[in-house]
CSV table of C-alpha atoms in Angstrom, one decimal:
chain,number,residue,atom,x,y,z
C,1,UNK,CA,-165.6,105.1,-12.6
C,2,UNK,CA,-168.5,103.6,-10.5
C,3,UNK,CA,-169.2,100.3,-9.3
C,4,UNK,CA,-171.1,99.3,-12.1
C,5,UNK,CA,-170.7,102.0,-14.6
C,6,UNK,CA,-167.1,100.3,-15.9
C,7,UNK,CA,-169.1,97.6,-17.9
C,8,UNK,CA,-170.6,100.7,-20.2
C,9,UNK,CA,-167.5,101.0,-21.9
C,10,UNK,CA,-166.8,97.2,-22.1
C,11,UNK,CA,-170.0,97.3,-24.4
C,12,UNK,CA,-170.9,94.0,-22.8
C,13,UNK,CA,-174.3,92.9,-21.2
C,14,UNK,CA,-175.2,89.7,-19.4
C,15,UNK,CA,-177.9,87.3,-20.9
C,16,UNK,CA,-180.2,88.7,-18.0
C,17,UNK,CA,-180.0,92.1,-18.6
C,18,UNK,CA,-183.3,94.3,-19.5
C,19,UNK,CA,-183.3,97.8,-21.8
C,20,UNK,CA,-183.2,101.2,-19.6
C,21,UNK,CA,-182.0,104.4,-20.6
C,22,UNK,CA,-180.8,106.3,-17.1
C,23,UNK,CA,-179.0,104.7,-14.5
C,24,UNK,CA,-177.2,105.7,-11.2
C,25,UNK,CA,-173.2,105.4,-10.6
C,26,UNK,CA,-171.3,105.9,-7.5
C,27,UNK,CA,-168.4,104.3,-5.6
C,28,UNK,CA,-164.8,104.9,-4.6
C,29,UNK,CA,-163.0,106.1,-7.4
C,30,UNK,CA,-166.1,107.8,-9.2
C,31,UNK,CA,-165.4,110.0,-12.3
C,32,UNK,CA,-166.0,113.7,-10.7
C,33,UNK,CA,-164.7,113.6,-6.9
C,34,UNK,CA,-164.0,110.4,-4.9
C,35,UNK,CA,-167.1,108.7,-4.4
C,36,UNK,CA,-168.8,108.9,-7.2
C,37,UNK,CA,-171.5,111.0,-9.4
C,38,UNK,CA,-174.8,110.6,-11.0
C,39,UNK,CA,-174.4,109.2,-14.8
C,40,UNK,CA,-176.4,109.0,-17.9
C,41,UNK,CA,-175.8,106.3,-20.4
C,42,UNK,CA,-177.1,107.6,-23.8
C,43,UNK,CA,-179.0,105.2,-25.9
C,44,UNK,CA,-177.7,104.5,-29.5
C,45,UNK,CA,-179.0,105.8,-32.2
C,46,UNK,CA,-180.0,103.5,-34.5
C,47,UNK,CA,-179.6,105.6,-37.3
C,48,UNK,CA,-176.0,105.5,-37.1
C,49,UNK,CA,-173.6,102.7,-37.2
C,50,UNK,CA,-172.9,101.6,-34.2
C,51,UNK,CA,-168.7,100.3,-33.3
C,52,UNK,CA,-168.6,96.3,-32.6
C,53,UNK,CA,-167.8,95.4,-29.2
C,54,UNK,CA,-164.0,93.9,-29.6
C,55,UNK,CA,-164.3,92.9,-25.9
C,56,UNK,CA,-164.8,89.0,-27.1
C,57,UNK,CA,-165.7,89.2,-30.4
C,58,UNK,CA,-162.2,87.6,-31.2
C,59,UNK,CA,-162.0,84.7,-28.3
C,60,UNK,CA,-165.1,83.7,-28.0
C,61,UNK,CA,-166.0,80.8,-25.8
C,62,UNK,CA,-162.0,80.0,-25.4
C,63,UNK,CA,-161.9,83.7,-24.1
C,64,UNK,CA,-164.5,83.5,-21.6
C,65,UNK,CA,-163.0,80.6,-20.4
C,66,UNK,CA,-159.8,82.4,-19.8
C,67,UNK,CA,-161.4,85.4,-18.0
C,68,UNK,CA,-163.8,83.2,-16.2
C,69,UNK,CA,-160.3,81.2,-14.8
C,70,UNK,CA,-159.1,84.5,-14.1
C,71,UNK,CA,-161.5,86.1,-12.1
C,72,UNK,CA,-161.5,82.8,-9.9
C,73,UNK,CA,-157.7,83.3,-9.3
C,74,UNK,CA,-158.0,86.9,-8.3
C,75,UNK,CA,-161.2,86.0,-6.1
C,76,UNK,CA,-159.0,83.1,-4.4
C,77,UNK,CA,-156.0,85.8,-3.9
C,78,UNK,CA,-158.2,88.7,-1.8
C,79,UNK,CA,-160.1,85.5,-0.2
C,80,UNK,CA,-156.7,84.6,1.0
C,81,UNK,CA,-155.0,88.2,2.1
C,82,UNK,CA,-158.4,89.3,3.5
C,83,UNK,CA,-158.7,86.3,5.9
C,84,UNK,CA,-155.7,87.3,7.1
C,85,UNK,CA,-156.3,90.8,6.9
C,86,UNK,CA,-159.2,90.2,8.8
C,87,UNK,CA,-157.6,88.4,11.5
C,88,UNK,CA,-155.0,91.1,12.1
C,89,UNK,CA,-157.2,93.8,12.4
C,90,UNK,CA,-159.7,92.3,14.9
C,91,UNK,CA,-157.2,91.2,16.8
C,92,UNK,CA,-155.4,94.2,17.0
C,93,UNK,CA,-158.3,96.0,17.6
C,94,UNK,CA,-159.8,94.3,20.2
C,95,UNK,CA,-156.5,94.8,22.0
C,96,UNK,CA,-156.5,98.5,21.6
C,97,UNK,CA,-160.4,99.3,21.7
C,98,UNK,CA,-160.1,101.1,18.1
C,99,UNK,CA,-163.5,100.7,16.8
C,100,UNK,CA,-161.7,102.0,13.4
C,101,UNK,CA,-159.6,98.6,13.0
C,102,UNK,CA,-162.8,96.4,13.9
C,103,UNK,CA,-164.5,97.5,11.1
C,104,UNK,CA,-161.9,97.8,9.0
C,105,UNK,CA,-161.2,93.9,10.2
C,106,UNK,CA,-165.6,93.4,9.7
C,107,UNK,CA,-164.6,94.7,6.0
C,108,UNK,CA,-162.3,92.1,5.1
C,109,UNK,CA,-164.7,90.3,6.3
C,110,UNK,CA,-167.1,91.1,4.1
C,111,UNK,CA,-164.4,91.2,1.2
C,112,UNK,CA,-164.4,87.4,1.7
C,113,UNK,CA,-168.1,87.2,1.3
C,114,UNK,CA,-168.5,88.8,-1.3
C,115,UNK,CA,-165.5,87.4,-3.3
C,116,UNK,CA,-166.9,84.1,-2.3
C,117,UNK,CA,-169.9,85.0,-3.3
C,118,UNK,CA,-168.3,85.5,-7.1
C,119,UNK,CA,-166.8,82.4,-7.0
C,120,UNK,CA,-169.7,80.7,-6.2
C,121,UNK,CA,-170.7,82.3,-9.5
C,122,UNK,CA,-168.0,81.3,-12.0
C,123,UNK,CA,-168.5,77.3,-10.5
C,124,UNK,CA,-171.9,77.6,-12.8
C,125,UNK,CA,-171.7,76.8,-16.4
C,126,UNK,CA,-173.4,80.0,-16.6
C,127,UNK,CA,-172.4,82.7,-14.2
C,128,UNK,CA,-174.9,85.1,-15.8
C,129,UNK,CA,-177.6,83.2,-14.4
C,130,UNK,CA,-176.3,83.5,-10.7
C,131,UNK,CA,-175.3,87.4,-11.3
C,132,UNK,CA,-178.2,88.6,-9.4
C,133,UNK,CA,-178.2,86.2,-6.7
C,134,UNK,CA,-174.2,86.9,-6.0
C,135,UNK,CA,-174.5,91.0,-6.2
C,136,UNK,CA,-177.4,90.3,-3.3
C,137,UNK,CA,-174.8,88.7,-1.3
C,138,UNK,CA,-172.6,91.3,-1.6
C,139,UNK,CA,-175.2,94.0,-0.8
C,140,UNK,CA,-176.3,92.3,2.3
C,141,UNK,CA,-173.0,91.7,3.2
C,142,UNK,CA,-172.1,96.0,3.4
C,143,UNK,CA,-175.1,96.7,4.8
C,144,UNK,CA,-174.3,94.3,8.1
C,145,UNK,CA,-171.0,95.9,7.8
C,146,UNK,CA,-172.3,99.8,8.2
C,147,UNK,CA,-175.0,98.7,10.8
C,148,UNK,CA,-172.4,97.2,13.0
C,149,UNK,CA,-169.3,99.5,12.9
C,150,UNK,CA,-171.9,102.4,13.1
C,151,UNK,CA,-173.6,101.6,16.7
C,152,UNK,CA,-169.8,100.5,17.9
C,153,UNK,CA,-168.7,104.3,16.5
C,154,UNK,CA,-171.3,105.8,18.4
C,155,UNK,CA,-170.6,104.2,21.2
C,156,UNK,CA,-167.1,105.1,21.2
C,157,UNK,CA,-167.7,108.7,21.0
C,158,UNK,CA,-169.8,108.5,24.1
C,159,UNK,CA,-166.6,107.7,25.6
C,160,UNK,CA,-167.4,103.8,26.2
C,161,UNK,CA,-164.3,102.9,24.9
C,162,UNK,CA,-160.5,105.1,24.0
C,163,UNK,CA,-158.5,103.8,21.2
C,164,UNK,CA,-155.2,103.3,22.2
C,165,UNK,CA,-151.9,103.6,19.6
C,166,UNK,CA,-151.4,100.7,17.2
C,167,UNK,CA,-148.2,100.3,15.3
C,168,UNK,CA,-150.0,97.4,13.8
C,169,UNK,CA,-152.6,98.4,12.8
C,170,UNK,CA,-150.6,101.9,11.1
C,171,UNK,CA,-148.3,99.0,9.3
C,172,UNK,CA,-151.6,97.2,8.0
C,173,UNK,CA,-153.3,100.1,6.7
C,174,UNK,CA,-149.6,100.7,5.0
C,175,UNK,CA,-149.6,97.3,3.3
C,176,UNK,CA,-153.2,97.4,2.0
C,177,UNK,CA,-152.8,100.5,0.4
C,178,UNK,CA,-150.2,98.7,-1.7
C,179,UNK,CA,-152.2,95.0,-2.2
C,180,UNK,CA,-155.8,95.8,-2.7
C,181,UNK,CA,-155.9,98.7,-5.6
C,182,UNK,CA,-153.6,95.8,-7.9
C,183,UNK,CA,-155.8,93.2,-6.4
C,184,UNK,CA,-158.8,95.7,-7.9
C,185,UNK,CA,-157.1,96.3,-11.2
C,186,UNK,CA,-157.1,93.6,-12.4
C,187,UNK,CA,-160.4,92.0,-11.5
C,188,UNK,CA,-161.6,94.7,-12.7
C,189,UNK,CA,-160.1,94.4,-16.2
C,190,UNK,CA,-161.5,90.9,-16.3
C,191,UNK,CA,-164.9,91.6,-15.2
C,192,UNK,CA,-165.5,94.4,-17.8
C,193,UNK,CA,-164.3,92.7,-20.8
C,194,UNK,CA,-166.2,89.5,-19.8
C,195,UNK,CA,-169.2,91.5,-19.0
C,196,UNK,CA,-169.8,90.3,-15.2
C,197,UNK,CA,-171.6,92.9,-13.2
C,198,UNK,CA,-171.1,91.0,-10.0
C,199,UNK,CA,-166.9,90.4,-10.7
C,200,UNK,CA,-167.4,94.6,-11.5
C,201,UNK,CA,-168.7,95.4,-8.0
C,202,UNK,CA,-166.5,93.2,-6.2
C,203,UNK,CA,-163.4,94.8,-7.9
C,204,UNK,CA,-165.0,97.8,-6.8
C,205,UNK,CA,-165.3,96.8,-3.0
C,206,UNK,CA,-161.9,95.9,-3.1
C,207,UNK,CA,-160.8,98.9,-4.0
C,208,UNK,CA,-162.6,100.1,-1.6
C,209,UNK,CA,-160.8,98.5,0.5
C,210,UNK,CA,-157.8,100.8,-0.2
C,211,UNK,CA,-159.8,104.1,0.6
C,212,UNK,CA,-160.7,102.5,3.5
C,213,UNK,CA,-157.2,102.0,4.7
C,214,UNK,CA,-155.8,105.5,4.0
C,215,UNK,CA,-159.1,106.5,6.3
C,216,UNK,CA,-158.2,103.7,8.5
C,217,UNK,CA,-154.7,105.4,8.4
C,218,UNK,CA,-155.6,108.4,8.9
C,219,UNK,CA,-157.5,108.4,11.9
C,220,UNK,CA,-155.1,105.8,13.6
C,221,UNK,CA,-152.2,108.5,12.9
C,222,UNK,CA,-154.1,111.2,14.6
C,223,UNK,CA,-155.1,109.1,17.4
C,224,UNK,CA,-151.1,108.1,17.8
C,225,UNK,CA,-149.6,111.2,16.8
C,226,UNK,CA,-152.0,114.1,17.8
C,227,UNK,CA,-154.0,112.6,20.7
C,228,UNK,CA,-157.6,113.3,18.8
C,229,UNK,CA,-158.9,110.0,20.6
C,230,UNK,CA,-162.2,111.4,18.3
C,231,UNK,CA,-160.1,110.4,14.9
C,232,UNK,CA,-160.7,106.4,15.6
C,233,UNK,CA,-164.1,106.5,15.7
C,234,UNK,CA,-164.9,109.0,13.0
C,235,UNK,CA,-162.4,107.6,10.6
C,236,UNK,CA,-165.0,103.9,11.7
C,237,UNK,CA,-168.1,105.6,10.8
C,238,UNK,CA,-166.6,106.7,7.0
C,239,UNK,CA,-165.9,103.4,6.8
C,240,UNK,CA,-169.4,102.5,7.5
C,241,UNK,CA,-171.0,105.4,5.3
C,242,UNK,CA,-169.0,104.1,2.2
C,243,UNK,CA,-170.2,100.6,3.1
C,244,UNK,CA,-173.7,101.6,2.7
C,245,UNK,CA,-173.2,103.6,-0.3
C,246,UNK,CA,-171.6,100.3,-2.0
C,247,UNK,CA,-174.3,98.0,-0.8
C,248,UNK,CA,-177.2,100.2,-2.0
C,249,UNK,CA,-175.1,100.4,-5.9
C,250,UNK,CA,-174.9,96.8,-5.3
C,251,UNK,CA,-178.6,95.9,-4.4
C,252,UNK,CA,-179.7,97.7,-7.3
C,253,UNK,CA,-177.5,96.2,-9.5
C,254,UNK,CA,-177.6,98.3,-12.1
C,255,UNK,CA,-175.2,99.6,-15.2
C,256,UNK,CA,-175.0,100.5,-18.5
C,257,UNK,CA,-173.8,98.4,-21.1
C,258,UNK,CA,-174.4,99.2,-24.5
C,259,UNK,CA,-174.8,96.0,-27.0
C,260,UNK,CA,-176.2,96.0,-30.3
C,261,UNK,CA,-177.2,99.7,-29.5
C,262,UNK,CA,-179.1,99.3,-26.5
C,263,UNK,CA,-178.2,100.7,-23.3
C,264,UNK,CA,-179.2,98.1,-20.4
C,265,UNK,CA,-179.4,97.2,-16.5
C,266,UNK,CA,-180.0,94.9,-14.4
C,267,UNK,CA,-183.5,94.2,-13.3
């Protein structure tokens, strides 16, 4: 399922939301392959009677509430590991010149921001209003990321720098494989039944977080194990070329989310 494409089935829309028929989907974790696929939302008919959404139709305002507290704990809890995440990894990667754990480290980095950035969201009275605003962020935020870890991958292939062996960074990768999809999970569970696009696409960026680790492992196992000194800085510019994919799905801002039989993005 794509970065935005999970609130379809919520059958939830923010106030802000505009009617469009066709939209684009991709990120890690896509319904055909790994990174995602094209999708078409079909609009309702309205000659048929249409299911109610059950996502809050039973809470109401109390529920929102709820989910609203909930996505601020989650947000607080990858603020917290991705800090020091981040810390490790640049650290460590400094240390060994792997260009693969520096952007892995720049993509905690920007895990932060853009969980900040949905915080910064739910502190309104109404976080619909700031949905746009905070999916910007987060856009901006992956495209820094891919810029950066891309000129640093090139440069390593050049042979400006060799990645050395990191037991480290091998038992980082290890342990976010483990945090970030639960970390994922259930953001994202919150996000789609409360309808938040930008809580959605961060879910989504922390998941792909976890991709990014088994490519961070990867090419720090082949660097360590095989000698490919090549593996660091290709494993770096995946990193970077999913970065980009997830900022462009998040600058668009745009899903499907079928209410009262419409089928809606964001403008």
């Amino acid at each position: 399922m794509s970065s935005f494409q999970g609130v379809c089935s919520a059958g939830l829309a923010p106030r802000n939301l505009t009617t469009a028929t066709r939209v684009k989907s991709g990120g890690v974790g896509s319904g055909r392959g790994a990174f995602g696929i094209d999708s078409i939302c079909p609009v309702a008919n309205p000659d048929r009677a249409s299911a109610p959404s059950a996502s809050l139709s039973l809470g109401g305002a109390d529920r929102r509430r709820v989910l609203s507290r909930r996505i601020r704990l989650l947000v607080t809890a990858t603020i917290s590991y991705n800090l020091v995440e981040a810390a490790v990894a640049l650290t460590e990667g400094a240390r060994v010149s792997s260009t693969a754990l520096v952007g892995f480290g720049l993509d905690s980095l920007v895990e932060v921001s853009s969980a900040a950035a949905v915080a910064w969201q739910f502190t309104s009275p109404d976080p619909e209003a700031r949905e746009k605003t905070a999916l910007r962020i987060i856009a901006l935020s992956f495209f820094g990321l891919a810029l950066y870890v891309s000129v640093e991958s090139v440069r390593s292939l050049l042979g400006y720098s060799e990645p050395r062996h990191s037991t480290i960074g091998i038992a980082l990768a290890v342990v976010s494989l483990v945090v970030m999809p639960a970390l994922s999970w259930a953001q994202r569970r919150a996000g789609k039944e409360l309808g938040s696009l930008s809580a959605v696409a961060d879910s989504k960026q922390t998941l792909l977080c976890a991709g990014l680790s088994a490519v961070l492992l990867a090419g720090l196992l082949l660097n360590s194990l095989v000698g490919w000194r090549w593996a660091d800085p290709v494993a770096a510019l995946v990193i970077a070329a999913f970065a980009l994919r997830e900022g462009r799905q998040a600058w668009r801002g745009r899903t499907c989310c079928a209410t009262g039989g419409q089928v809606r993005a964001l403008n």
